[in-house]
Amino acid sequence: MEITSVGIVGAGQMGNGIAHVFALAGYDVLLTDVSQEALDKALALIDRNLERQAARGKISAEDRAAALGRIRTTQKLADLGGCDLIIEAATERETVKQAIFAEVLPHLKPSTILATNTSSISITRLARGTDRPERFIGLHFMNPVPVMQLVEIIRGIATDGATYEAMLKVVERIGKTAASAEDFPAFIVNRILMPMINEAVYALYEGVGNVKSIDESMKLGANHPMGPLELADFIGLDTCLAIMNVLHEGLADTKYRPCPLLTKYVEAGWLGRKTGRGFYDYRGETPVPTR
């Protein structure tokens, strides 16, 4: 399976990062989103991130220009029909992902591989709604994509060996490291990471510590580069809650019950950095804890 062209659905935080690394690795990239504004912002961000890499000597000016030249955008999912690989990087809601696959399927080549960047949802279940479960796979990139080295590769029950091997080669070509995970709720990284974040929210909820003390304790006491509440804001509290719900429902274990305070923040629209307020308030010059 030779892959030269990649379609990416979703121009948000994950989608633009995925487009960045694939274009830099020499793939032709078609980035799509329902919003032209989101596409314009994504291209501007990719340009700035490539410029930063060039300024640090990690890539050449020629590499930067070539990568930008390989990225096209569209608001029409049908335009992805000619791509060899399509990576869905939309919001972490199963109904949204299923609707995307249903809309794009009639336009695809028989050989096209479908991948999802889901961080928690069953690959097998998503694949069932397509006409190619054997060519459907999970590619879970870490955020921020241009910086983070890992890509989890998750096979559904029907994913064939050729698709898996093709994705191993793709991950190698974009300069990342693959970790194979079984198709269980939240896979490896988030199966471990999200309960830790959820427990930090419980510690805040129960008054064990405030935002600053919890984050400082984990940074200085466990050598974490970011505190768990700061990290939750970076990921997005809605995403954290969605993953905890998948774990709680999928594994039927009360230890994965989302903290009520996490739910409350999401209900308030305090989703973290992307909305300007979460466990920290980002609307001033420096972030300020909200509790």
PDB file of C-alpha atoms in Angstrom:
ATOM      1  CA  MET A   1       0.000   0.000   0.000  1.00  0.00           C
ATOM      2  CA  GLU A   2       1.870   3.068  -1.235  1.00  0.00           C
ATOM      3  CA  ILE A   3       0.602   6.227   0.427  1.00  0.00           C
ATOM      4  CA  THR A   4       1.427   9.595  -1.113  1.00  0.00           C
ATOM      5  CA  SER A   5      -1.640  11.715  -0.335  1.00  0.00           C
ATOM      6  CA  VAL A   6      -3.313  12.245   3.029  1.00  0.00           C
ATOM      7  CA  GLY A   7      -6.670  13.815   3.814  1.00  0.00           C
ATOM      8  CA  ILE A   8      -7.194  15.238   7.306  1.00  0.00           C
ATOM      9  CA  VAL A   9     -10.658  15.953   8.675  1.00  0.00           C
ATOM     10  CA  GLY A  10     -10.631  18.726  11.248  1.00  0.00           C
ATOM     11  CA  ALA A  11      -8.339  21.768  11.303  1.00  0.00           C
ATOM     12  CA  GLY A  12      -8.256  22.233  15.058  1.00  0.00           C
ATOM     13  CA  GLN A  13      -5.482  21.649  17.559  1.00  0.00           C
ATOM     14  CA  MET A  14      -4.818  18.059  16.474  1.00  0.00           C
ATOM     15  CA  GLY A  15      -5.681  18.309  12.781  1.00  0.00           C
ATOM     16  CA  ASN A  16      -3.344  21.197  12.000  1.00  0.00           C
ATOM     17  CA  GLY A  17      -0.505  19.467  13.861  1.00  0.00           C
ATOM     18  CA  ILE A  18      -1.049  16.258  11.903  1.00  0.00           C
ATOM     19  CA  ALA A  19      -1.108  18.245   8.650  1.00  0.00           C
ATOM     20  CA  HIS A  20       2.162  19.919   9.672  1.00  0.00           C
ATOM     21  CA  VAL A  21       4.110  16.689  10.242  1.00  0.00           C
ATOM     22  CA  PHE A  22       2.762  14.922   7.157  1.00  0.00           C
ATOM     23  CA  ALA A  23       3.528  17.854   4.841  1.00  0.00           C
ATOM     24  CA  LEU A  24       7.017  18.156   6.309  1.00  0.00           C
ATOM     25  CA  ALA A  25       7.563  14.438   5.657  1.00  0.00           C
ATOM     26  CA  GLY A  26       6.751  14.864   1.960  1.00  0.00           C
ATOM     27  CA  TYR A  27       3.100  13.846   1.782  1.00  0.00           C
ATOM     28  CA  ASP A  28       0.533  15.820  -0.194  1.00  0.00           C
ATOM     29  CA  VAL A  29      -1.997  17.004   2.391  1.00  0.00           C
ATOM     30  CA  LEU A  30      -5.630  18.024   1.945  1.00  0.00           C
ATOM     31  CA  LEU A  31      -6.972  19.591   5.149  1.00  0.00           C
ATOM     32  CA  THR A  32     -10.725  19.982   5.548  1.00  0.00           C
ATOM     33  CA  ASP A  33     -13.017  21.652   8.048  1.00  0.00           C
ATOM     34  CA  VAL A  34     -16.583  22.980   8.036  1.00  0.00           C
ATOM     35  CA  SER A  35     -15.231  26.458   8.792  1.00  0.00           C
ATOM     36  CA  GLN A  36     -13.081  28.478   6.399  1.00  0.00           C
ATOM     37  CA  GLU A  37     -11.982  30.561   9.372  1.00  0.00           C
ATOM     38  CA  ALA A  38     -10.666  27.407  11.079  1.00  0.00           C
ATOM     39  CA  LEU A  39      -8.764  26.456   7.920  1.00  0.00           C
ATOM     40  CA  ASP A  40      -7.221  29.924   7.646  1.00  0.00           C
ATOM     41  CA  LYS A  41      -6.182  29.848  11.304  1.00  0.00           C
ATOM     42  CA  ALA A  42      -4.719  26.364  10.864  1.00  0.00           C
ATOM     43  CA  LEU A  43      -2.569  27.441   7.902  1.00  0.00           C
ATOM     44  CA  ALA A  44      -1.349  30.503   9.783  1.00  0.00           C
ATOM     45  CA  LEU A  45      -0.445  28.375  12.809  1.00  0.00           C
ATOM     46  CA  ILE A  46       1.346  25.774  10.687  1.00  0.00           C
ATOM     47  CA  ASP A  47       3.312  28.594   9.032  1.00  0.00           C
ATOM     48  CA  ARG A  48       4.347  30.021  12.425  1.00  0.00           C
ATOM     49  CA  ASN A  49       5.333  26.603  13.786  1.00  0.00           C
ATOM     50  CA  LEU A  50       7.384  25.805  10.679  1.00  0.00           C
ATOM     51  CA  GLU A  51       9.047  29.216  10.937  1.00  0.00           C
ATOM     52  CA  ARG A  52       9.913  28.464  14.565  1.00  0.00           C
ATOM     53  CA  GLN A  53      11.466  25.137  13.550  1.00  0.00           C
ATOM     54  CA  ALA A  54      13.485  26.865  10.820  1.00  0.00           C
ATOM     55  CA  ALA A  55      14.665  29.563  13.233  1.00  0.00           C
ATOM     56  CA  ARG A  56      15.943  26.855  15.570  1.00  0.00           C
ATOM     57  CA  GLY A  57      17.768  25.105  12.750  1.00  0.00           C
ATOM     58  CA  LYS A  58      15.626  21.975  12.899  1.00  0.00           C
ATOM     59  CA  ILE A  59      14.519  22.386   9.289  1.00  0.00           C
ATOM     60  CA  SER A  60      15.758  24.519   6.401  1.00  0.00           C
ATOM     61  CA  ALA A  61      13.945  27.446   4.828  1.00  0.00           C
ATOM     62  CA  GLU A  62      13.492  25.266   1.742  1.00  0.00           C
ATOM     63  CA  ASP A  63      11.878  22.521   3.836  1.00  0.00           C
ATOM     64  CA  ARG A  64       9.477  25.034   5.320  1.00  0.00           C
ATOM     65  CA  ALA A  65       8.450  26.414   1.935  1.00  0.00           C
ATOM     66  CA  ALA A  66       8.050  22.937   0.458  1.00  0.00           C
ATOM     67  CA  ALA A  67       5.887  21.773   3.376  1.00  0.00           C
ATOM     68  CA  LEU A  68       3.577  24.776   3.075  1.00  0.00           C
ATOM     69  CA  GLY A  69       3.296  24.147  -0.655  1.00  0.00           C
ATOM     70  CA  ARG A  70       2.080  20.604  -0.054  1.00  0.00           C
ATOM     71  CA  ILE A  71      -0.954  21.651   2.029  1.00  0.00           C
ATOM     72  CA  ARG A  72      -4.275  22.421   0.383  1.00  0.00           C
ATOM     73  CA  THR A  73      -7.586  23.116   2.107  1.00  0.00           C
ATOM     74  CA  THR A  74     -11.248  22.481   1.389  1.00  0.00           C
ATOM     75  CA  GLN A  75     -14.607  22.670   3.133  1.00  0.00           C
ATOM     76  CA  LYS A  76     -15.973  19.699   1.176  1.00  0.00           C
ATOM     77  CA  LEU A  77     -15.464  16.162   2.483  1.00  0.00           C
ATOM     78  CA  ALA A  78     -16.130  14.853  -1.019  1.00  0.00           C
ATOM     79  CA  ASP A  79     -12.838  16.415  -2.150  1.00  0.00           C
ATOM     80  CA  LEU A  80     -10.967  13.835  -0.060  1.00  0.00           C
ATOM     81  CA  GLY A  81     -12.002  11.070  -2.449  1.00  0.00           C
ATOM     82  CA  GLY A  82      -8.629  10.793  -4.152  1.00  0.00           C
ATOM     83  CA  CYS A  83      -6.551  10.488  -0.981  1.00  0.00           C
ATOM     84  CA  ASP A  84      -4.691   7.275  -0.132  1.00  0.00           C
ATOM     85  CA  LEU A  85      -5.119   7.789   3.621  1.00  0.00           C
ATOM     86  CA  ILE A  86      -7.739   9.785   5.496  1.00  0.00           C
ATOM     87  CA  ILE A  87      -7.240  10.715   9.145  1.00  0.00           C
ATOM     88  CA  GLU A  88     -10.285  11.913  11.059  1.00  0.00           C
ATOM     89  CA  ALA A  89      -9.300  14.407  13.770  1.00  0.00           C
ATOM     90  CA  ALA A  90     -12.664  15.865  14.747  1.00  0.00           C
ATOM     91  CA  THR A  91     -14.091  16.340  18.216  1.00  0.00           C
ATOM     92  CA  GLU A  92     -14.083  13.381  20.631  1.00  0.00           C
ATOM     93  CA  ARG A  93     -17.760  12.546  20.064  1.00  0.00           C
ATOM     94  CA  GLU A  94     -18.645   9.229  18.490  1.00  0.00           C
ATOM     95  CA  THR A  95     -21.737  10.502  16.677  1.00  0.00           C
ATOM     96  CA  VAL A  96     -19.712  13.250  14.997  1.00  0.00           C
ATOM     97  CA  LYS A  97     -17.049  10.791  13.858  1.00  0.00           C
ATOM     98  CA  GLN A  98     -19.636   8.357  12.524  1.00  0.00           C
ATOM     99  CA  ALA A  99     -21.345  11.138  10.566  1.00  0.00           C
ATOM    100  CA  ILE A 100     -18.024  12.165   9.003  1.00  0.00           C
ATOM    101  CA  PHE A 101     -17.242   8.632   7.852  1.00  0.00           C
ATOM    102  CA  ALA A 102     -20.769   8.171   6.482  1.00  0.00           C
ATOM    103  CA  GLU A 103     -20.448  11.358   4.419  1.00  0.00           C
ATOM    104  CA  VAL A 104     -16.991  10.673   3.023  1.00  0.00           C
ATOM    105  CA  LEU A 105     -17.372   6.956   2.238  1.00  0.00           C
ATOM    106  CA  PRO A 106     -19.211   7.257  -1.120  1.00  0.00           C
ATOM    107  CA  HIS A 107     -16.343   9.306  -2.543  1.00  0.00           C
ATOM    108  CA  LEU A 108     -13.393   7.078  -1.611  1.00  0.00           C
ATOM    109  CA  LYS A 109     -11.221   4.808  -3.697  1.00  0.00           C
ATOM    110  CA  PRO A 110     -11.539   1.114  -2.773  1.00  0.00           C
ATOM    111  CA  SER A 111      -7.933   1.132  -1.569  1.00  0.00           C
ATOM    112  CA  THR A 112      -8.202   4.180   0.709  1.00  0.00           C
ATOM    113  CA  ILE A 113      -7.308   3.558   4.356  1.00  0.00           C
ATOM    114  CA  LEU A 114      -9.464   5.243   6.990  1.00  0.00           C
ATOM    115  CA  ALA A 115      -7.885   6.229  10.301  1.00  0.00           C
ATOM    116  CA  THR A 116      -9.226   7.985  13.360  1.00  0.00           C
ATOM    117  CA  ASN A 117      -7.274  10.088  15.834  1.00  0.00           C
ATOM    118  CA  THR A 118      -9.698   9.192  18.618  1.00  0.00           C
ATOM    119  CA  SER A 119      -8.103   9.132  22.041  1.00  0.00           C
ATOM    120  CA  SER A 120     -10.577   6.717  23.608  1.00  0.00           C
ATOM    121  CA  ILE A 121     -13.413   5.431  21.377  1.00  0.00           C
ATOM    122  CA  SER A 122     -13.597   1.821  20.135  1.00  0.00           C
ATOM    123  CA  ILE A 123     -11.889   1.383  16.761  1.00  0.00           C
ATOM    124  CA  THR A 124     -13.931  -1.766  16.131  1.00  0.00           C
ATOM    125  CA  ARG A 125     -17.203   0.072  16.689  1.00  0.00           C
ATOM    126  CA  LEU A 126     -16.246   3.019  14.465  1.00  0.00           C
ATOM    127  CA  ALA A 127     -15.073   0.627  11.736  1.00  0.00           C
ATOM    128  CA  ARG A 128     -18.359  -1.271  11.787  1.00  0.00           C
ATOM    129  CA  GLY A 129     -20.144   1.747  10.311  1.00  0.00           C
ATOM    130  CA  THR A 130     -17.887   1.804   7.230  1.00  0.00           C
ATOM    131  CA  ASP A 131     -17.555  -0.354   4.120  1.00  0.00           C
ATOM    132  CA  ARG A 132     -13.894  -1.171   4.896  1.00  0.00           C
ATOM    133  CA  PRO A 133     -13.367  -2.369   8.481  1.00  0.00           C
ATOM    134  CA  GLU A 134     -10.277  -4.265   7.304  1.00  0.00           C
ATOM    135  CA  ARG A 135      -8.751  -0.933   6.175  1.00  0.00           C
ATOM    136  CA  PHE A 136      -9.787   1.017   9.259  1.00  0.00           C
ATOM    137  CA  ILE A 137      -7.340   1.772  12.083  1.00  0.00           C
ATOM    138  CA  GLY A 138      -6.650   4.078  15.006  1.00  0.00           C
ATOM    139  CA  LEU A 139      -3.747   6.555  14.818  1.00  0.00           C
ATOM    140  CA  HIS A 140      -3.658   8.430  18.114  1.00  0.00           C
ATOM    141  CA  PHE A 141      -1.246  11.351  17.923  1.00  0.00           C
ATOM    142  CA  MET A 142      -0.102  13.178  21.035  1.00  0.00           C
ATOM    143  CA  ASN A 143      -0.516  16.923  21.502  1.00  0.00           C
ATOM    144  CA  PRO A 144       1.284  19.048  20.317  1.00  0.00           C
ATOM    145  CA  VAL A 145       1.796  16.810  17.295  1.00  0.00           C
ATOM    146  CA  PRO A 146       4.953  18.464  15.863  1.00  0.00           C
ATOM    147  CA  VAL A 147       6.705  18.065  19.239  1.00  0.00           C
ATOM    148  CA  MET A 148       5.464  14.802  20.727  1.00  0.00           C
ATOM    149  CA  GLN A 149       7.178  11.637  19.557  1.00  0.00           C
ATOM    150  CA  LEU A 150       4.547   8.961  20.164  1.00  0.00           C
ATOM    151  CA  VAL A 151       1.753   7.657  17.946  1.00  0.00           C
ATOM    152  CA  GLU A 152      -0.479   4.904  19.300  1.00  0.00           C
ATOM    153  CA  ILE A 153      -1.561   2.466  16.579  1.00  0.00           C
ATOM    154  CA  ILE A 154      -4.773   0.638  17.446  1.00  0.00           C
ATOM    155  CA  ARG A 155      -6.139  -2.243  15.379  1.00  0.00           C
ATOM    156  CA  GLY A 156      -9.842  -3.009  15.425  1.00  0.00           C
ATOM    157  CA  ILE A 157     -10.911  -6.638  15.410  1.00  0.00           C
ATOM    158  CA  ALA A 158     -11.222  -6.557  11.608  1.00  0.00           C
ATOM    159  CA  THR A 159      -8.127  -4.472  10.742  1.00  0.00           C
ATOM    160  CA  ASP A 160      -5.941  -6.515   8.397  1.00  0.00           C
ATOM    161  CA  GLY A 161      -2.193  -6.992   8.569  1.00  0.00           C
ATOM    162  CA  ALA A 162      -1.467  -4.983   5.425  1.00  0.00           C
ATOM    163  CA  THR A 163      -3.169  -1.891   6.847  1.00  0.00           C
ATOM    164  CA  TYR A 164      -1.278  -2.210  10.114  1.00  0.00           C
ATOM    165  CA  GLU A 165       2.078  -2.609   8.335  1.00  0.00           C
ATOM    166  CA  ALA A 166       1.326   0.355   6.091  1.00  0.00           C
ATOM    167  CA  MET A 167       0.658   2.544   9.137  1.00  0.00           C
ATOM    168  CA  LEU A 168       3.890   1.433  10.795  1.00  0.00           C
ATOM    169  CA  LYS A 169       5.742   2.694   7.705  1.00  0.00           C
ATOM    170  CA  VAL A 170       3.803   5.962   7.711  1.00  0.00           C
ATOM    171  CA  VAL A 171       4.606   6.625  11.371  1.00  0.00           C
ATOM    172  CA  GLU A 172       8.276   5.905  10.713  1.00  0.00           C
ATOM    173  CA  ARG A 173       8.357   8.236   7.693  1.00  0.00           C
ATOM    174  CA  ILE A 174       6.920  11.175   9.656  1.00  0.00           C
ATOM    175  CA  GLY A 175       9.642  10.677  12.251  1.00  0.00           C
ATOM    176  CA  LYS A 176       7.486   9.365  15.082  1.00  0.00           C
ATOM    177  CA  THR A 177       7.625   6.261  17.262  1.00  0.00           C
ATOM    178  CA  ALA A 178       4.758   3.772  17.114  1.00  0.00           C
ATOM    179  CA  ALA A 179       3.295   2.008  20.131  1.00  0.00           C
ATOM    180  CA  SER A 180       0.788  -0.747  19.393  1.00  0.00           C
ATOM    181  CA  ALA A 181      -2.263  -0.743  21.659  1.00  0.00           C
ATOM    182  CA  GLU A 182      -5.199  -3.102  21.930  1.00  0.00           C
ATOM    183  CA  ASP A 183      -8.700  -1.826  21.260  1.00  0.00           C
ATOM    184  CA  PHE A 184      -9.739  -1.180  24.869  1.00  0.00           C
ATOM    185  CA  PRO A 185     -11.281   2.079  26.143  1.00  0.00           C
ATOM    186  CA  ALA A 186      -8.717   4.938  26.064  1.00  0.00           C
ATOM    187  CA  PHE A 187      -5.936   2.580  24.868  1.00  0.00           C
ATOM    188  CA  ILE A 188      -2.614   3.019  26.744  1.00  0.00           C
ATOM    189  CA  VAL A 189      -1.752   6.682  27.293  1.00  0.00           C
ATOM    190  CA  ASN A 190      -5.176   7.955  28.297  1.00  0.00           C
ATOM    191  CA  ARG A 191      -6.019   4.790  30.246  1.00  0.00           C
ATOM    192  CA  ILE A 192      -3.212   5.873  32.594  1.00  0.00           C
ATOM    193  CA  LEU A 193      -3.162   9.672  32.165  1.00  0.00           C
ATOM    194  CA  MET A 194      -6.854  10.587  32.438  1.00  0.00           C
ATOM    195  CA  PRO A 195      -7.535   8.846  35.767  1.00  0.00           C
ATOM    196  CA  MET A 196      -4.530  10.740  37.171  1.00  0.00           C
ATOM    197  CA  ILE A 197      -5.988  14.045  35.964  1.00  0.00           C
ATOM    198  CA  ASN A 198      -9.424  13.055  37.266  1.00  0.00           C
ATOM    199  CA  GLU A 199      -7.906  12.235  40.676  1.00  0.00           C
ATOM    200  CA  ALA A 200      -6.231  15.645  40.737  1.00  0.00           C
ATOM    201  CA  VAL A 201      -9.643  17.229  40.124  1.00  0.00           C
ATOM    202  CA  TYR A 202     -11.043  15.139  42.995  1.00  0.00           C
ATOM    203  CA  ALA A 203      -8.215  16.410  45.224  1.00  0.00           C
ATOM    204  CA  LEU A 204      -9.263  19.963  44.318  1.00  0.00           C
ATOM    205  CA  TYR A 205     -12.978  19.147  44.728  1.00  0.00           C
ATOM    206  CA  GLU A 206     -12.436  17.622  48.180  1.00  0.00           C
ATOM    207  CA  GLY A 207     -10.217  20.455  49.383  1.00  0.00           C
ATOM    208  CA  VAL A 208      -7.043  18.391  49.655  1.00  0.00           C
ATOM    209  CA  GLY A 209      -5.199  21.241  47.945  1.00  0.00           C
ATOM    210  CA  ASN A 210      -5.820  24.251  45.714  1.00  0.00           C
ATOM    211  CA  VAL A 211      -4.940  24.437  42.019  1.00  0.00           C
ATOM    212  CA  LYS A 212      -1.462  25.838  42.604  1.00  0.00           C
ATOM    213  CA  SER A 213      -0.500  23.394  45.355  1.00  0.00           C
ATOM    214  CA  ILE A 214      -1.719  20.345  43.407  1.00  0.00           C
ATOM    215  CA  ASP A 215       0.170  21.315  40.263  1.00  0.00           C
ATOM    216  CA  GLU A 216       3.321  22.350  42.108  1.00  0.00           C
ATOM    217  CA  SER A 217       3.286  19.104  44.097  1.00  0.00           C
ATOM    218  CA  MET A 218       3.264  16.974  40.961  1.00  0.00           C
ATOM    219  CA  LYS A 219       5.839  19.117  39.150  1.00  0.00           C
ATOM    220  CA  LEU A 220       8.301  19.265  42.007  1.00  0.00           C
ATOM    221  CA  GLY A 221       7.434  16.011  43.771  1.00  0.00           C
ATOM    222  CA  ALA A 222       6.994  13.730  40.755  1.00  0.00           C
ATOM    223  CA  ASN A 223       9.108  15.659  38.207  1.00  0.00           C
ATOM    224  CA  HIS A 224       6.182  16.163  35.837  1.00  0.00           C
ATOM    225  CA  PRO A 225       6.810  18.959  33.307  1.00  0.00           C
ATOM    226  CA  MET A 226       3.218  20.216  33.765  1.00  0.00           C
ATOM    227  CA  GLY A 227       0.852  19.877  36.694  1.00  0.00           C
ATOM    228  CA  PRO A 228      -2.216  17.682  36.073  1.00  0.00           C
ATOM    229  CA  LEU A 229      -4.680  20.581  36.198  1.00  0.00           C
ATOM    230  CA  GLU A 230      -2.518  22.701  33.895  1.00  0.00           C
ATOM    231  CA  LEU A 231      -2.305  19.720  31.551  1.00  0.00           C
ATOM    232  CA  ALA A 232      -6.074  19.243  31.666  1.00  0.00           C
ATOM    233  CA  ASP A 233      -6.516  22.864  30.570  1.00  0.00           C
ATOM    234  CA  PHE A 234      -4.050  22.293  27.741  1.00  0.00           C
ATOM    235  CA  ILE A 235      -5.871  19.152  26.537  1.00  0.00           C
ATOM    236  CA  GLY A 236      -9.345  20.656  26.980  1.00  0.00           C
ATOM    237  CA  LEU A 237     -11.638  19.823  29.890  1.00  0.00           C
ATOM    238  CA  ASP A 238     -14.394  18.671  27.523  1.00  0.00           C
ATOM    239  CA  THR A 239     -11.983  16.140  26.016  1.00  0.00           C
ATOM    240  CA  CYS A 240     -10.899  14.967  29.472  1.00  0.00           C
ATOM    241  CA  LEU A 241     -14.534  14.493  30.497  1.00  0.00           C
ATOM    242  CA  ALA A 242     -15.390  12.650  27.281  1.00  0.00           C
ATOM    243  CA  ILE A 243     -12.508  10.216  27.811  1.00  0.00           C
ATOM    244  CA  MET A 244     -13.440   9.629  31.453  1.00  0.00           C
ATOM    245  CA  ASN A 245     -17.008   8.889  30.372  1.00  0.00           C
ATOM    246  CA  VAL A 246     -15.727   6.354  27.826  1.00  0.00           C
ATOM    247  CA  LEU A 247     -13.614   4.690  30.524  1.00  0.00           C
ATOM    248  CA  HIS A 248     -16.464   4.695  33.051  1.00  0.00           C
ATOM    249  CA  GLU A 249     -19.034   3.311  30.614  1.00  0.00           C
ATOM    250  CA  GLY A 250     -16.704   0.949  28.782  1.00  0.00           C
ATOM    251  CA  LEU A 251     -15.057  -0.650  31.828  1.00  0.00           C
ATOM    252  CA  ALA A 252     -17.996  -0.388  34.253  1.00  0.00           C
ATOM    253  CA  ASP A 253     -15.704   0.426  37.164  1.00  0.00           C
ATOM    254  CA  THR A 254     -16.513   3.202  39.645  1.00  0.00           C
ATOM    255  CA  LYS A 255     -12.842   4.182  39.887  1.00  0.00           C
ATOM    256  CA  TYR A 256     -13.288   5.868  36.491  1.00  0.00           C
ATOM    257  CA  ARG A 257     -16.288   8.010  37.573  1.00  0.00           C
ATOM    258  CA  PRO A 258     -15.669  11.577  36.369  1.00  0.00           C
ATOM    259  CA  CYS A 259     -15.269  14.069  39.179  1.00  0.00           C
ATOM    260  CA  PRO A 260     -18.402  16.252  39.553  1.00  0.00           C
ATOM    261  CA  LEU A 261     -16.198  19.356  39.515  1.00  0.00           C
ATOM    262  CA  LEU A 262     -14.839  18.402  36.098  1.00  0.00           C
ATOM    263  CA  THR A 263     -18.403  18.051  34.841  1.00  0.00           C
ATOM    264  CA  LYS A 264     -19.309  21.422  36.366  1.00  0.00           C
ATOM    265  CA  TYR A 265     -16.439  23.231  34.655  1.00  0.00           C
ATOM    266  CA  VAL A 266     -17.477  21.768  31.301  1.00  0.00           C
ATOM    267  CA  GLU A 267     -21.092  22.769  31.915  1.00  0.00           C
ATOM    268  CA  ALA A 268     -19.870  26.312  32.591  1.00  0.00           C
ATOM    269  CA  GLY A 269     -17.978  26.347  29.301  1.00  0.00           C
ATOM    270  CA  TRP A 270     -14.669  26.622  31.168  1.00  0.00           C
ATOM    271  CA  LEU A 271     -12.812  24.221  28.896  1.00  0.00           C
ATOM    272  CA  GLY A 272      -9.249  25.400  29.462  1.00  0.00           C
ATOM    273  CA  ARG A 273      -6.876  27.318  27.243  1.00  0.00           C
ATOM    274  CA  LYS A 274      -9.104  27.179  24.164  1.00  0.00           C
ATOM    275  CA  THR A 275     -11.892  29.129  25.921  1.00  0.00           C
ATOM    276  CA  GLY A 276      -9.643  31.339  28.054  1.00  0.00           C
ATOM    277  CA  ARG A 277     -10.659  29.786  31.358  1.00  0.00           C
ATOM    278  CA  GLY A 278     -10.474  26.396  33.037  1.00  0.00           C
ATOM    279  CA  PHE A 279      -8.591  25.521  36.201  1.00  0.00           C
ATOM    280  CA  TYR A 280      -6.626  28.646  35.322  1.00  0.00           C
ATOM    281  CA  ASP A 281      -7.860  31.969  33.952  1.00  0.00           C
ATOM    282  CA  TYR A 282      -5.833  32.810  30.828  1.00  0.00           C
ATOM    283  CA  ARG A 283      -7.410  36.160  30.011  1.00  0.00           C
ATOM    284  CA  GLY A 284      -4.690  38.254  31.635  1.00  0.00           C
ATOM    285  CA  GLU A 285      -0.957  38.479  31.058  1.00  0.00           C
ATOM    286  CA  THR A 286      -0.266  35.384  33.174  1.00  0.00           C
ATOM    287  CA  PRO A 287      -2.531  32.420  34.050  1.00  0.00           C
ATOM    288  CA  VAL A 288      -4.275  32.738  37.431  1.00  0.00           C
ATOM    289  CA  PRO A 289      -5.751  29.728  39.303  1.00  0.00           C
ATOM    290  CA  THR A 290      -9.555  29.800  39.438  1.00  0.00           C
ATOM    291  CA  ARG A 291      -9.704  27.948  42.785  1.00  0.00           C
TER     292      ARG A 291
END
